[in-house]
Coordinates of C-alpha atoms in Angstrom, one line a residue:
M1 CA 26.8 98.5 53.8
S2 CA 24.7 99.4 56.9
M3 CA 23.5 103.0 56.9
A4 CA 23.6 103.0 60.7
R5 CA 27.4 103.5 60.5
F6 CA 26.8 107.1 59.3
S7 CA 25.9 110.1 61.3
P8 CA 22.7 112.1 60.5
F9 CA 24.7 114.8 58.7
E10 CA 26.8 112.2 56.8
L11 CA 23.5 110.7 55.5
V12 CA 22.3 114.1 54.4
L13 CA 25.6 114.6 52.5
L14 CA 25.3 111.2 50.8
N15 CA 21.8 112.3 49.5
S16 CA 22.9 115.8 48.5
R17 CA 23.5 116.9 45.0
S18 CA 26.0 119.5 46.2
Q19 CA 28.0 118.9 49.3
V20 CA 29.2 122.5 49.4
D21 CA 25.6 123.8 49.4
T22 CA 24.6 121.3 52.1
A23 CA 27.6 122.3 54.2
T24 CA 26.8 126.0 53.8
L25 CA 23.2 125.2 54.6
L26 CA 24.2 123.7 58.0
L27 CA 26.4 126.7 58.9
L28 CA 23.6 129.1 58.1
A29 CA 21.2 127.1 60.1
W30 CA 23.7 127.2 63.0
V31 CA 23.7 131.0 62.8
L32 CA 19.9 131.0 62.7
V33 CA 19.4 128.8 65.8
N34 CA 21.6 131.1 67.8
R35 CA 19.4 134.2 67.0
Q36 CA 17.3 135.4 69.9
H37 CA 13.6 136.1 69.9
V38 CA 13.0 134.2 66.7
S39 CA 10.4 131.4 66.3
E40 CA 11.2 128.1 64.7
G41 CA 8.9 128.9 61.8
Q42 CA 10.6 132.2 61.1
R43 CA 14.0 130.4 61.1
R44 CA 12.9 127.8 58.6
R45 CA 11.3 130.4 56.3
R46 CA 14.4 132.6 56.5
L47 CA 16.7 129.7 55.7
A48 CA 14.6 128.6 52.8
Q49 CA 14.6 132.2 51.4
V50 CA 18.4 132.6 51.7
T51 CA 19.1 129.2 50.2
A52 CA 16.5 129.2 47.4
Q53 CA 19.2 129.0 44.7
F54 CA 21.1 126.1 46.4
R55 CA 21.4 122.8 44.6
H56 CA 21.4 120.5 47.6
G57 CA 18.1 118.7 46.6
H58 CA 17.0 117.7 50.1
E59 CA 14.7 118.9 52.9
L60 CA 15.7 121.6 55.4
G61 CA 14.2 119.8 58.4
P62 CA 17.1 117.3 59.0
V63 CA 19.7 120.1 58.7
M64 CA 17.7 122.4 61.2
S65 CA 17.5 119.4 63.6
I66 CA 21.3 118.9 63.5
A67 CA 21.9 122.6 64.1
H68 CA 19.5 122.7 67.0
N69 CA 21.3 119.7 68.6
Q70 CA 24.6 121.7 68.3
D71 CA 26.2 118.7 66.7
L72 CA 29.9 119.9 66.8
Q73 CA 31.1 116.9 64.7
A74 CA 28.7 117.8 61.9
I75 CA 29.6 121.5 62.1
Q76 CA 33.3 120.5 61.9
L77 CA 32.7 118.3 58.9
A78 CA 30.7 121.1 57.2
A79 CA 33.6 123.6 57.9
E80 CA 36.2 121.2 56.5
I81 CA 34.1 120.9 53.3
L82 CA 33.9 124.6 52.9
R83 CA 37.6 125.2 53.6
K84 CA 38.6 122.6 51.0
E85 CA 36.0 123.4 48.2
C86 CA 35.1 127.2 48.4
S87 CA 36.7 129.8 46.1
Q88 CA 37.4 133.3 47.4
E89 CA 34.2 134.6 45.7
R90 CA 32.1 131.8 47.2
S91 CA 33.7 132.4 50.6
L92 CA 32.6 136.1 50.6
S93 CA 29.1 135.0 49.5
V94 CA 28.8 132.6 52.4
L95 CA 30.0 135.2 54.9
H96 CA 27.6 137.8 53.3
Q97 CA 24.7 135.3 53.8
S98 CA 25.8 134.6 57.4
I99 CA 25.9 138.3 58.4
T100 CA 22.5 138.8 56.8
V101 CA 20.7 136.0 58.7
A102 CA 22.5 136.9 61.9
T103 CA 21.3 140.6 61.9
D104 CA 17.8 140.5 60.4
D105 CA 16.3 141.9 63.6
G106 CA 19.1 144.5 64.1
D107 CA 20.7 142.7 67.0
L108 CA 23.7 140.3 66.9
S109 CA 23.7 137.7 69.6
L110 CA 26.8 136.9 71.6
A111 CA 27.0 133.4 70.1
N112 CA 26.8 134.8 66.6
H113 CA 29.5 137.3 67.3
Y114 CA 31.9 134.3 67.7
I115 CA 30.3 132.3 64.9
L116 CA 30.9 135.1 62.4
R117 CA 34.5 135.4 63.4
F118 CA 34.9 131.6 63.3
L119 CA 33.5 131.5 59.7
A120 CA 35.7 134.4 58.6
D121 CA 38.8 132.6 59.9
L122 CA 37.6 129.3 58.3
L123 CA 37.1 131.0 54.9
N124 CA 40.4 133.0 55.0
V125 CA 38.7 136.3 55.3
T126 CA 40.7 138.9 57.3
P127 CA 39.1 140.6 60.3
T128 CA 39.4 143.9 58.5
T129 CA 37.4 142.6 55.5
L130 CA 34.9 141.1 57.9
S131 CA 34.4 144.4 59.7
T132 CA 34.1 146.2 56.3
L133 CA 31.5 143.7 55.0
F134 CA 29.5 143.9 58.3
Y135 CA 29.4 147.7 58.2
E136 CA 28.3 147.7 54.5
L137 CA 25.4 145.3 55.3
T138 CA 24.2 146.6 58.6
G139 CA 25.3 150.3 58.7
R140 CA 27.1 149.9 62.0
P141 CA 30.6 148.7 63.0
L142 CA 31.3 145.2 64.2
T143 CA 32.2 145.7 67.9
S144 CA 34.1 143.3 70.0
P145 CA 31.8 140.8 71.7
E146 CA 31.4 140.7 75.5
D147 CA 33.2 138.0 77.3
P148 CA 30.8 135.9 79.4
S149 CA 33.8 134.3 81.1
R150 CA 34.7 137.6 82.8
H151 CA 33.3 138.6 86.2
A152 CA 32.4 142.1 84.9
Y153 CA 30.0 140.7 82.2
W154 CA 27.7 139.1 84.8
Q155 CA 28.0 142.2 87.1
R156 CA 26.5 144.3 84.4
H157 CA 23.8 141.8 83.4
N158 CA 22.8 140.7 86.9
P159 CA 23.8 143.3 89.5
D160 CA 21.1 142.3 92.0
Y161 CA 22.5 138.8 92.3
F162 CA 26.0 140.1 92.9
N163 CA 24.8 142.6 95.6
Q164 CA 23.0 139.9 97.5
K165 CA 26.0 137.6 97.2
A166 CA 28.2 140.3 98.6
R167 CA 26.0 140.9 101.6
E168 CA 25.8 137.2 102.3
A169 CA 29.6 136.8 101.9
A170 CA 30.2 139.7 104.4
A171 CA 27.9 138.1 107.0
E172 CA 29.5 134.7 106.5
Q173 CA 33.0 136.2 106.8
Q174 CA 32.1 137.9 110.1
A175 CA 30.7 134.7 111.5
R176 CA 33.8 132.8 110.3
D177 CA 36.1 135.4 111.9
E178 CA 34.4 135.1 115.3
A179 CA 34.4 131.3 115.1
A180 CA 38.1 131.3 114.1
Q181 CA 39.0 133.5 117.0
Q182 CA 37.3 131.1 119.5
A183 CA 38.8 128.1 117.8
D184 CA 42.3 129.7 117.9
E185 CA 42.1 130.1 121.6
K186 CA 41.1 126.5 122.2
H187 CA 43.7 125.4 119.7
Q188 CA 46.5 127.1 121.6
Q189 CA 45.5 125.4 124.8
R190 CA 45.4 122.0 123.2
K191 CA 48.6 122.7 121.4
Q192 CA 50.5 123.4 124.7
K193 CA 49.2 120.2 126.3
K194 CA 50.0 118.2 123.2
Q195 CA 53.5 119.5 123.0
R196 CA 54.3 118.2 126.5
K197 CA 52.9 114.8 125.6
Q198 CA 54.8 114.7 122.4
Q199 CA 58.2 115.5 124.0
E200 CA 57.8 112.5 126.3
K201 CA 56.6 110.3 123.6
Q202 CA 59.4 111.3 121.2
R203 CA 62.0 110.3 123.8
Q204 CA 60.5 106.9 124.2
Q205 CA 60.2 106.5 120.4
E206 CA 63.8 107.4 119.8
E207 CA 64.9 104.6 122.1
A208 CA 62.6 102.1 120.5
Q209 CA 63.6 103.2 117.0
A210 CA 67.3 102.5 117.7
R211 CA 66.5 99.0 118.8
Q212 CA 64.2 98.4 115.8
A213 CA 66.7 99.8 113.3
H214 CA 69.3 97.2 114.3
A215 CA 66.8 94.4 114.0
R216 CA 65.6 95.6 110.6
Q217 CA 69.2 95.7 109.3
E218 CA 69.7 92.1 110.2
R219 CA 66.4 91.0 108.7
E220 CA 67.1 93.0 105.4
R221 CA 70.5 91.4 105.0
Q222 CA 69.0 87.9 105.5
R223 CA 66.2 88.7 103.0
Q224 CA 68.6 89.8 100.4
R225 CA 70.6 86.6 100.7
D226 CA 67.4 84.6 100.4
D227 CA 66.2 86.6 97.4
Q228 CA 69.5 86.2 95.6
S229 CA 69.4 82.4 96.1
R230 CA 65.8 82.2 94.8
R231 CA 66.6 84.3 91.8
E232 CA 69.6 82.2 90.8
Q233 CA 67.5 79.0 91.2
A234 CA 64.6 80.5 89.2
Q235 CA 67.0 81.6 86.4
R236 CA 68.5 78.1 86.2
E237 CA 65.0 76.5 86.1
Q238 CA 63.8 79.0 83.4
A239 CA 66.9 78.4 81.3
R240 CA 66.3 74.6 81.4
Q241 CA 62.6 75.1 80.5
D242 CA 63.5 77.4 77.6
R243 CA 65.9 74.9 76.2
S244 CA 63.4 72.2 76.5
R245 CA 60.6 74.2 74.8
Y246 CA 63.0 75.3 72.0
E247 CA 64.1 71.7 71.3
R248 CA 60.5 70.5 71.3
A249 CA 59.3 73.3 69.0
Q250 CA 62.2 72.6 66.6
G251 CA 61.4 68.9 66.5
E252 CA 57.7 69.7 65.9
R253 CA 58.5 72.1 63.1
R254 CA 60.8 69.7 61.4
Q255 CA 58.1 67.0 61.6
W256 CA 55.5 69.3 60.2
Q257 CA 57.7 70.3 57.4
R258 CA 58.2 66.7 56.4
T259 CA 54.5 65.8 56.6
A260 CA 52.4 68.9 55.7
P261 CA 51.3 69.0 52.1
P262 CA 51.5 72.4 50.3
P263 CA 48.1 74.2 50.2
D264 CA 46.3 74.2 46.8
R265 CA 44.5 77.2 45.3
T266 CA 41.1 76.1 46.6
T267 CA 42.4 76.0 50.2
R268 CA 44.0 79.4 49.8
A269 CA 40.8 80.9 48.4
L270 CA 38.8 79.4 51.3
A271 CA 41.3 80.9 53.8
V272 CA 40.9 84.3 52.2
L273 CA 37.2 84.1 53.0
G274 CA 37.9 82.7 56.5
L275 CA 36.5 79.2 55.7
P276 CA 38.0 75.8 56.5
P277 CA 38.5 73.2 53.7
G278 CA 35.3 71.4 52.7
A279 CA 33.0 74.5 53.1
S280 CA 29.8 74.4 51.0
R281 CA 28.8 76.7 48.2
S282 CA 26.3 78.5 50.5
D283 CA 29.0 78.9 53.1
V284 CA 31.2 80.6 50.5
R285 CA 28.4 82.9 49.5
L286 CA 27.6 83.9 53.0
A287 CA 31.3 84.5 53.9
Y288 CA 31.7 86.6 50.8
R289 CA 28.8 88.9 51.7
R290 CA 30.1 89.3 55.2
M291 CA 33.7 90.0 54.1
A292 CA 32.5 92.4 51.4
Q293 CA 30.5 94.4 54.0
L294 CA 33.5 94.7 56.3
H295 CA 36.2 95.5 53.6
H296 CA 34.3 97.4 50.9
P297 CA 36.4 100.5 49.9
D298 CA 33.3 102.8 50.2
R299 CA 33.5 102.4 54.0
F300 CA 36.9 104.1 54.0
F301 CA 36.2 107.1 51.7
T302 CA 36.9 109.5 54.6
E303 CA 40.3 108.0 55.3
S304 CA 43.6 108.8 53.6
E305 CA 44.4 107.7 50.1
H306 CA 46.7 105.0 51.5
Q307 CA 43.9 103.5 53.6
V308 CA 41.5 103.5 50.6
A309 CA 44.2 101.8 48.5
L310 CA 44.7 99.1 51.1
A311 CA 40.9 98.5 51.4
S312 CA 40.6 98.2 47.6
A313 CA 43.4 95.6 47.6
R314 CA 41.8 93.6 50.3
F315 CA 38.4 93.7 48.6
Q316 CA 40.0 92.6 45.3
R317 CA 41.5 89.5 46.9
I318 CA 38.2 88.6 48.5
K319 CA 36.4 89.1 45.1
N320 CA 39.0 87.0 43.3
A321 CA 38.7 84.2 45.8
Y322 CA 34.9 84.2 45.6
D323 CA 34.9 84.2 41.8
Y324 CA 37.3 81.2 41.7
L325 CA 35.3 79.2 44.3
M326 CA 32.0 79.8 42.4
Q327 CA 33.6 78.6 39.2
T328 CA 35.2 75.6 41.0
Y329 CA 32.1 74.6 42.9

């Protein structure tokens, strides 16, 4: 099966000796890459130090690369693995490690505020327990994070920009007010002139509309009569064609039933592999390899149990057909 079908994190999981450790490793790396004022070398050394007892058995580089790319699908997969496999004790240990690597320099970045709360919710750790654990590890309470979607957040962090924008907005508003006043005066003059023209035009249109309405009614009645006649003719023609096709199909079916021989086991086996009768041994081998790659149950390991069972049944039919043809040929 082609390895190109797997994402980078799925390939790391396939080579891991412990998928839970690898999932934890990615989430810790995610916390580290969202720390501020930390070099890449410091991140790698800190991650290696925290995960020294892990049993994942692979390099840290690919995991750090996935975390830097903010691969949300990989992070979601890691979260699902932890939610499914972690015990309560292991959950607290993961959260303990996350708080530690997020607060080594004493500061907690805005992104890690939300990441820690996400991990606590993922691992079924209550907000109260999270706050208590954070205080025990850092010596200070876990405050609510600032909301960058609010206007007040940016006013506090970039007041000069907002003051400049306010001055520009005031100048633009004054210019717009003056231009609007001039435009309103011109608009009133044009409006009065336009109203006089419209009154005259409306009178003429009403007379023309009355004449056109009568003509449209006559045309509509004639069109309805023509449409009804065409529909009835088309229905009769369609019914005749349907009867003809049905009778022809029935005759062909009866003729085929009288002349078609029943398929033998070799023909059925070739059909399972998608081959016509008379295919060579090499054709059978190539078809089997292609079908095995497409329908091997390992390709469906992330699907539901029902999908895996269907894939196993398809693969078994393909294998039985191949074994029979190899023996027959």
